Amino acid sequence: MSNDQFNPTESEKNIHTDFSNDMTYGEYLQLDKILSGQQRLSDHHDEMLFIIIHQVSELWMKLILHEVNSAIVCIEQEELSTAFKRLARVSKTQSQIISAWDVLSTLTPSEYMEFRDSLGQASGFQSYQYRMIEFALGYKTPHVLKIYEKDAGLHSELKKAFIAPGLYDVSIKALVKAGFPINPAVVDRDYSKPYVEDESVHEAWLAVYKNVDQYWDLYELAEKLVDIEDWLQQWRFRHMKTVERIIGFKSGTGGSSGVNYLRKVLDQRFFPELWDIRTEL
């Protein structure tokens, strides 16, 4: 609509319409790049849905990493209130990713089979941001790094995340700073290895939950961690059921066993002591 056709009411007379020398909304968000990234490899109508769902999920994962990595730094610097804000946002973001499976579930098996071969060996299994989220939460599996050797820069970035302390590691160090006697082998461990449950960590978290008033910040931190693991497992479950609904028990495009693999990862735990102590309270 041209300016001479636009007649705002008195209350809207300051709406800006001349952007010849100013940045527009689309330019700020770089929408030309974002909205040109949906290139179907088939002529099938529903491939657009498939692409957009996965792209949107990757954007949400980028935000999750942004917030989790910031929270890790905040916890290390004993700025727990700021960390709580970051982690609360992570949980809300996770709920958005879970909702995406409901949209993808509108894709039927017959529709997906029409363009599945166009994916080749590309698979969500190869999502490097998802791997970095797992690394940040303490789940380290060295064999997955091989997937990313094609891109030296990305591979290097993943290796840095792989050896770095995760969210639970810095939370355990917060227990140490609060005076809890944590096993030194846990505090000074090799962060490239998966975390293994420890009795001293178990006893510390149990004391936090039994003395909430005394350790309120640590108690709130623990609950934020439980929220994140809870939502992540719900995301994994919805992923597994969506895959089962669309392709049954076929192998994944990336070579995994599909539903069977997704069922197995549901048994992975990130913050085990925080779940175990609930039986004792």
mmCIF file of C-alpha atoms in Angstrom:
data_model
loop_
_atom_site.group_PDB
_atom_site.id
_atom_site.type_symbol
_atom_site.label_atom_id
_atom_site.label_comp_id
_atom_site.label_asym_id
_atom_site.label_seq_id
_atom_site.Cartn_x
_atom_site.Cartn_y
_atom_site.Cartn_z
ATOM 1 C CA MET A 1 0.000 0.000 0.000
ATOM 2 C CA SER A 2 1.454 3.397 -0.942
ATOM 3 C CA ASN A 3 1.752 6.222 1.581
ATOM 4 C CA ASP A 4 -1.085 8.195 -0.031
ATOM 5 C CA GLN A 5 -3.441 5.247 0.537
ATOM 6 C CA PHE A 6 -2.430 4.787 4.145
ATOM 7 C CA ASN A 7 -4.588 6.918 6.424
ATOM 8 C CA PRO A 8 -3.823 6.136 10.072
ATOM 9 C CA THR A 9 -6.095 7.226 12.860
ATOM 10 C CA GLU A 10 -4.979 10.075 15.125
ATOM 11 C CA SER A 11 -3.586 7.615 17.700
ATOM 12 C CA GLU A 12 -1.485 5.897 15.000
ATOM 13 C CA LYS A 13 -0.216 8.955 13.159
ATOM 14 C CA ASN A 14 3.395 8.219 14.207
ATOM 15 C CA ILE A 15 3.538 4.830 12.461
ATOM 16 C CA HIS A 16 6.711 4.826 10.373
ATOM 17 C CA THR A 17 6.188 4.054 6.692
ATOM 18 C CA ASP A 18 9.268 5.477 4.971
ATOM 19 C CA PHE A 19 12.158 2.986 5.184
ATOM 20 C CA SER A 20 14.309 4.367 2.370
ATOM 21 C CA ASN A 21 17.070 5.169 4.895
ATOM 22 C CA ASP A 22 16.106 2.939 7.817
ATOM 23 C CA MET A 23 16.389 -0.733 8.627
ATOM 24 C CA THR A 24 13.192 -2.756 8.163
ATOM 25 C CA TYR A 25 11.833 -5.617 10.247
ATOM 26 C CA GLY A 26 12.742 -8.103 7.528
ATOM 27 C CA GLU A 27 16.289 -6.772 7.258
ATOM 28 C CA TYR A 28 16.821 -6.959 11.018
ATOM 29 C CA LEU A 29 15.709 -10.611 11.094
ATOM 30 C CA GLN A 30 17.464 -11.419 7.798
ATOM 31 C CA LEU A 31 14.247 -12.957 6.565
ATOM 32 C CA ASP A 32 15.615 -13.141 3.041
ATOM 33 C CA LYS A 33 18.068 -15.791 4.256
ATOM 34 C CA ILE A 34 15.682 -17.583 6.599
ATOM 35 C CA LEU A 35 12.745 -17.810 4.198
ATOM 36 C CA SER A 36 14.849 -18.854 1.230
ATOM 37 C CA GLY A 37 16.224 -21.876 3.096
ATOM 38 C CA GLN A 38 13.318 -24.228 2.426
ATOM 39 C CA GLN A 39 14.477 -25.986 -0.733
ATOM 40 C CA ARG A 40 12.493 -29.141 -1.398
ATOM 41 C CA LEU A 41 14.322 -32.000 -3.083
ATOM 42 C CA SER A 42 11.076 -33.515 -4.311
ATOM 43 C CA ASP A 43 7.852 -32.172 -5.758
ATOM 44 C CA HIS A 44 5.826 -33.480 -2.825
ATOM 45 C CA HIS A 45 3.720 -30.897 -1.007
ATOM 46 C CA ASP A 46 4.490 -32.241 2.497
ATOM 47 C CA GLU A 47 8.253 -32.003 2.238
ATOM 48 C CA MET A 48 7.839 -28.301 3.091
ATOM 49 C CA LEU A 49 6.338 -29.286 6.456
ATOM 50 C CA PHE A 50 9.207 -31.699 7.095
ATOM 51 C CA ILE A 51 11.875 -29.095 6.356
ATOM 52 C CA ILE A 52 10.283 -26.278 8.359
ATOM 53 C CA ILE A 53 9.655 -28.402 11.468
ATOM 54 C CA HIS A 54 13.293 -29.417 11.603
ATOM 55 C CA GLN A 55 14.580 -25.923 10.883
ATOM 56 C CA VAL A 56 12.384 -24.414 13.600
ATOM 57 C CA SER A 57 13.578 -27.071 16.058
ATOM 58 C CA GLU A 58 17.187 -26.221 15.244
ATOM 59 C CA LEU A 59 16.482 -22.544 15.954
ATOM 60 C CA TRP A 60 14.980 -23.432 19.326
ATOM 61 C CA MET A 61 18.016 -25.635 20.038
ATOM 62 C CA LYS A 62 20.267 -22.687 19.261
ATOM 63 C CA LEU A 63 18.432 -20.706 21.940
ATOM 64 C CA ILE A 64 18.676 -23.617 24.398
ATOM 65 C CA LEU A 65 22.451 -23.767 23.919
ATOM 66 C CA HIS A 66 22.679 -19.989 24.272
ATOM 67 C CA GLU A 67 20.857 -20.123 27.614
ATOM 68 C CA VAL A 68 22.448 -23.300 29.002
ATOM 69 C CA ASN A 69 25.988 -22.146 28.239
ATOM 70 C CA SER A 70 25.240 -18.812 29.870
ATOM 71 C CA ALA A 71 23.784 -20.586 32.915
ATOM 72 C CA ILE A 72 26.944 -22.684 33.239
ATOM 73 C CA VAL A 73 29.049 -19.514 33.404
ATOM 74 C CA CYS A 74 26.640 -17.910 35.888
ATOM 75 C CA ILE A 75 26.767 -20.923 38.215
ATOM 76 C CA GLU A 76 30.561 -20.943 38.054
ATOM 77 C CA GLN A 77 30.525 -17.254 39.029
ATOM 78 C CA GLU A 78 27.974 -17.896 41.825
ATOM 79 C CA GLU A 79 25.341 -15.772 40.097
ATOM 80 C CA LEU A 80 22.608 -18.302 40.749
ATOM 81 C CA SER A 81 19.610 -15.987 40.399
ATOM 82 C CA THR A 82 20.671 -15.148 36.835
ATOM 83 C CA ALA A 83 21.248 -18.836 36.115
ATOM 84 C CA PHE A 84 17.708 -19.603 37.306
ATOM 85 C CA LYS A 85 16.315 -17.127 34.768
ATOM 86 C CA ARG A 86 18.320 -18.755 31.973
ATOM 87 C CA LEU A 87 17.299 -22.284 32.939
ATOM 88 C CA ALA A 88 13.626 -21.362 33.294
ATOM 89 C CA ARG A 89 13.754 -20.061 29.726
ATOM 90 C CA VAL A 90 15.318 -23.346 28.594
ATOM 91 C CA SER A 91 12.371 -25.295 29.984
ATOM 92 C CA LYS A 92 9.860 -23.035 28.245
ATOM 93 C CA THR A 93 11.786 -23.412 24.991
ATOM 94 C CA GLN A 94 11.797 -27.179 25.363
ATOM 95 C CA SER A 95 8.009 -27.116 25.557
ATOM 96 C CA GLN A 96 7.943 -25.429 22.139
ATOM 97 C CA ILE A 97 10.102 -28.135 20.578
ATOM 98 C CA ILE A 98 7.850 -30.821 22.040
ATOM 99 C CA SER A 99 4.817 -29.136 20.466
ATOM 100 C CA ALA A 100 6.512 -29.344 17.068
ATOM 101 C CA TRP A 101 6.052 -33.128 17.085
ATOM 102 C CA ASP A 102 2.276 -32.594 17.136
ATOM 103 C CA VAL A 103 2.544 -30.695 13.863
ATOM 104 C CA LEU A 104 4.867 -33.243 12.267
ATOM 105 C CA SER A 105 2.461 -36.018 13.294
ATOM 106 C CA THR A 106 0.014 -34.701 10.703
ATOM 107 C CA LEU A 107 2.376 -36.289 8.147
ATOM 108 C CA THR A 108 1.091 -39.761 7.272
ATOM 109 C CA PRO A 109 3.276 -42.794 6.413
ATOM 110 C CA SER A 110 2.091 -42.741 2.799
ATOM 111 C CA GLU A 111 2.934 -39.044 2.422
ATOM 112 C CA TYR A 112 6.403 -39.397 3.946
ATOM 113 C CA MET A 113 7.299 -42.361 1.749
ATOM 114 C CA GLU A 114 6.722 -40.135 -1.289
ATOM 115 C CA PHE A 115 9.818 -38.042 -0.515
ATOM 116 C CA ARG A 116 11.829 -39.990 2.109
ATOM 117 C CA ASP A 117 14.360 -41.246 -0.446
ATOM 118 C CA SER A 118 15.228 -37.616 -1.256
ATOM 119 C CA LEU A 119 16.837 -37.299 2.188
ATOM 120 C CA GLY A 120 19.555 -39.810 1.311
ATOM 121 C CA GLN A 121 21.474 -40.531 4.536
ATOM 122 C CA ALA A 122 20.655 -37.171 6.121
ATOM 123 C CA SER A 123 19.008 -37.658 9.511
ATOM 124 C CA GLY A 124 18.144 -35.821 12.701
ATOM 125 C CA PHE A 125 20.638 -38.206 14.326
ATOM 126 C CA GLN A 126 23.289 -35.948 12.815
ATOM 127 C CA SER A 127 22.015 -32.737 14.447
ATOM 128 C CA TYR A 128 25.177 -31.216 15.905
ATOM 129 C CA GLN A 129 23.223 -28.806 18.093
ATOM 130 C CA TYR A 130 21.374 -31.705 19.704
ATOM 131 C CA ARG A 131 24.749 -33.346 20.407
ATOM 132 C CA MET A 132 26.008 -30.125 21.959
ATOM 133 C CA ILE A 133 22.950 -30.025 24.199
ATOM 134 C CA GLU A 134 23.716 -33.582 25.296
ATOM 135 C CA PHE A 135 27.333 -32.578 25.944
ATOM 136 C CA ALA A 136 26.244 -29.536 27.977
ATOM 137 C CA LEU A 137 24.011 -31.787 30.061
ATOM 138 C CA GLY A 138 26.886 -34.228 30.636
ATOM 139 C CA TYR A 139 26.131 -37.072 28.234
ATOM 140 C CA LYS A 140 29.338 -37.731 26.273
ATOM 141 C CA THR A 141 29.655 -40.368 23.540
ATOM 142 C CA PRO A 142 32.947 -40.073 21.607
ATOM 143 C CA HIS A 143 31.840 -42.112 18.579
ATOM 144 C CA VAL A 144 29.345 -39.409 17.494
ATOM 145 C CA LEU A 145 32.179 -36.932 16.850
ATOM 146 C CA LYS A 146 33.141 -38.873 13.735
ATOM 147 C CA ILE A 147 29.891 -37.782 12.074
ATOM 148 C CA TYR A 148 31.162 -34.189 11.937
ATOM 149 C CA GLU A 149 34.687 -34.719 10.574
ATOM 150 C CA LYS A 150 33.529 -33.449 7.164
ATOM 151 C CA ASP A 151 33.517 -29.896 8.585
ATOM 152 C CA ALA A 152 36.812 -29.205 10.401
ATOM 153 C CA GLY A 153 35.542 -26.027 12.066
ATOM 154 C CA LEU A 154 32.390 -27.674 13.367
ATOM 155 C CA HIS A 155 34.314 -30.742 14.484
ATOM 156 C CA SER A 156 36.679 -28.532 16.489
ATOM 157 C CA GLU A 157 33.750 -26.711 18.110
ATOM 158 C CA LEU A 158 32.156 -30.001 19.106
ATOM 159 C CA LYS A 159 35.415 -31.313 20.565
ATOM 160 C CA LYS A 160 35.668 -28.213 22.778
ATOM 161 C CA ALA A 161 32.138 -28.798 24.044
ATOM 162 C CA PHE A 162 32.934 -32.484 24.513
ATOM 163 C CA ILE A 163 35.767 -31.866 26.994
ATOM 164 C CA ALA A 164 34.157 -28.923 28.790
ATOM 165 C CA PRO A 165 32.362 -29.213 32.164
ATOM 166 C CA GLY A 166 28.614 -29.519 31.800
ATOM 167 C CA LEU A 167 25.675 -28.074 33.684
ATOM 168 C CA TYR A 168 25.720 -30.814 36.318
ATOM 169 C CA ASP A 169 29.477 -30.515 36.830
ATOM 170 C CA VAL A 170 29.260 -26.831 37.754
ATOM 171 C CA SER A 171 26.203 -27.566 39.931
ATOM 172 C CA ILE A 172 28.209 -30.147 41.860
ATOM 173 C CA LYS A 173 30.954 -27.546 42.296
ATOM 174 C CA ALA A 174 28.284 -25.252 43.749
ATOM 175 C CA LEU A 175 27.689 -27.951 46.368
ATOM 176 C CA VAL A 176 31.403 -27.896 47.179
ATOM 177 C CA LYS A 177 31.355 -24.100 47.563
ATOM 178 C CA ALA A 178 28.445 -24.494 49.977
ATOM 179 C CA GLY A 179 30.620 -26.734 52.171
ATOM 180 C CA PHE A 180 29.466 -30.196 51.178
ATOM 181 C CA PRO A 181 32.196 -32.902 51.227
ATOM 182 C CA ILE A 182 32.092 -34.071 47.618
ATOM 183 C CA ASN A 183 34.397 -36.839 46.413
ATOM 184 C CA PRO A 184 37.421 -35.088 44.774
ATOM 185 C CA ALA A 185 37.377 -37.672 41.989
ATOM 186 C CA VAL A 186 33.998 -36.269 40.946
ATOM 187 C CA VAL A 187 35.018 -32.621 41.150
ATOM 188 C CA ASP A 188 38.278 -33.085 39.225
ATOM 189 C CA ARG A 189 37.074 -35.746 36.808
ATOM 190 C CA ASP A 190 37.688 -36.038 33.079
ATOM 191 C CA TYR A 191 34.679 -34.165 31.642
ATOM 192 C CA SER A 192 34.902 -36.063 28.358
ATOM 193 C CA LYS A 193 33.631 -39.154 30.193
ATOM 194 C CA PRO A 194 29.954 -39.737 31.021
ATOM 195 C CA TYR A 195 29.071 -38.804 34.586
ATOM 196 C CA VAL A 196 28.836 -41.734 37.013
ATOM 197 C CA GLU A 197 26.649 -41.578 40.120
ATOM 198 C CA ASP A 198 28.475 -40.861 43.365
ATOM 199 C CA GLU A 199 27.381 -41.383 46.964
ATOM 200 C CA SER A 200 28.822 -38.072 48.171
ATOM 201 C CA VAL A 201 26.773 -36.173 45.576
ATOM 202 C CA HIS A 202 23.713 -38.203 46.546
ATOM 203 C CA GLU A 203 24.137 -37.308 50.218
ATOM 204 C CA ALA A 204 24.690 -33.628 49.437
ATOM 205 C CA TRP A 205 21.539 -33.269 47.368
ATOM 206 C CA LEU A 206 19.599 -35.228 49.985
ATOM 207 C CA ALA A 207 20.748 -32.749 52.633
ATOM 208 C CA VAL A 208 19.683 -29.848 50.401
ATOM 209 C CA TYR A 209 16.183 -31.268 50.033
ATOM 210 C CA LYS A 210 15.899 -31.997 53.744
ATOM 211 C CA ASN A 211 17.013 -28.453 54.657
ATOM 212 C CA VAL A 212 15.328 -26.319 52.032
ATOM 213 C CA ASP A 213 15.352 -23.098 54.071
ATOM 214 C CA GLN A 214 19.092 -23.365 54.689
ATOM 215 C CA TYR A 215 19.984 -24.243 51.091
ATOM 216 C CA TRP A 216 17.229 -22.496 49.154
ATOM 217 C CA ASP A 217 19.401 -21.484 46.190
ATOM 218 C CA LEU A 218 20.797 -24.998 45.772
ATOM 219 C CA TYR A 219 17.296 -26.425 46.134
ATOM 220 C CA GLU A 220 16.011 -24.114 43.405
ATOM 221 C CA LEU A 221 18.982 -25.004 41.202
ATOM 222 C CA ALA A 222 18.238 -28.703 41.651
ATOM 223 C CA GLU A 223 14.611 -28.223 40.648
ATOM 224 C CA LYS A 224 15.637 -26.277 37.548
ATOM 225 C CA LEU A 225 17.862 -29.206 36.542
ATOM 226 C CA VAL A 226 15.027 -31.673 37.106
ATOM 227 C CA ASP A 227 12.751 -29.517 34.934
ATOM 228 C CA ILE A 228 15.241 -29.608 32.069
ATOM 229 C CA GLU A 229 15.792 -33.366 32.216
ATOM 230 C CA ASP A 230 12.047 -33.977 32.532
ATOM 231 C CA TRP A 231 11.300 -31.888 29.436
ATOM 232 C CA LEU A 232 14.156 -33.460 27.497
ATOM 233 C CA GLN A 233 12.834 -36.940 28.177
ATOM 234 C CA GLN A 234 9.343 -35.850 27.153
ATOM 235 C CA TRP A 235 10.843 -34.502 23.916
ATOM 236 C CA ARG A 236 12.595 -37.833 23.329
ATOM 237 C CA PHE A 237 9.385 -39.762 23.997
ATOM 238 C CA ARG A 238 7.374 -37.639 21.572
ATOM 239 C CA HIS A 239 10.154 -38.052 19.016
ATOM 240 C CA MET A 240 10.040 -41.812 19.401
ATOM 241 C CA LYS A 241 6.239 -42.013 19.108
ATOM 242 C CA THR A 242 6.173 -39.664 16.107
ATOM 243 C CA VAL A 243 8.757 -41.786 14.305
ATOM 244 C CA GLU A 244 6.825 -44.950 15.151
ATOM 245 C CA ARG A 245 3.622 -43.351 13.877
ATOM 246 C CA ILE A 246 5.179 -42.314 10.559
ATOM 247 C CA ILE A 247 7.654 -45.085 9.675
ATOM 248 C CA GLY A 248 6.953 -47.847 12.178
ATOM 249 C CA PHE A 249 10.079 -49.888 12.943
ATOM 250 C CA LYS A 250 12.016 -49.117 9.770
ATOM 251 C CA SER A 251 15.661 -48.078 10.116
ATOM 252 C CA GLY A 252 16.342 -44.346 10.191
ATOM 253 C CA THR A 253 17.717 -42.563 7.129
ATOM 254 C CA GLY A 254 21.007 -42.111 8.988
ATOM 255 C CA GLY A 255 21.377 -45.840 9.604
ATOM 256 C CA SER A 256 20.135 -46.051 13.195
ATOM 257 C CA SER A 257 17.604 -48.685 14.227
ATOM 258 C CA GLY A 258 14.944 -45.980 14.383
ATOM 259 C CA VAL A 259 12.338 -46.526 17.078
ATOM 260 C CA ASN A 260 14.458 -49.148 18.854
ATOM 261 C CA TYR A 261 17.330 -46.670 19.154
ATOM 262 C CA LEU A 262 15.007 -43.919 20.376
ATOM 263 C CA ARG A 263 13.557 -46.237 23.005
ATOM 264 C CA LYS A 264 17.023 -47.059 24.260
ATOM 265 C CA VAL A 265 18.025 -43.421 24.767
ATOM 266 C CA LEU A 266 15.007 -42.911 27.016
ATOM 267 C CA ASP A 267 16.977 -44.850 29.641
ATOM 268 C CA GLN A 268 19.799 -42.295 29.630
ATOM 269 C CA ARG A 269 19.944 -40.143 32.767
ATOM 270 C CA PHE A 270 21.677 -36.793 33.161
ATOM 271 C CA PHE A 271 21.248 -35.870 36.837
ATOM 272 C CA PRO A 272 20.732 -39.285 38.495
ATOM 273 C CA GLU A 273 21.069 -38.328 42.155
ATOM 274 C CA LEU A 274 18.332 -35.706 41.837
ATOM 275 C CA TRP A 275 15.915 -38.442 40.809
ATOM 276 C CA ASP A 276 17.142 -41.121 43.234
ATOM 277 C CA ILE A 277 16.777 -39.004 46.372
ATOM 278 C CA ARG A 278 13.051 -38.607 45.777
ATOM 279 C CA THR A 279 12.469 -42.142 46.992
ATOM 280 C CA GLU A 280 14.190 -41.333 50.303
ATOM 281 C CA LEU A 281 12.466 -38.037 51.101
#
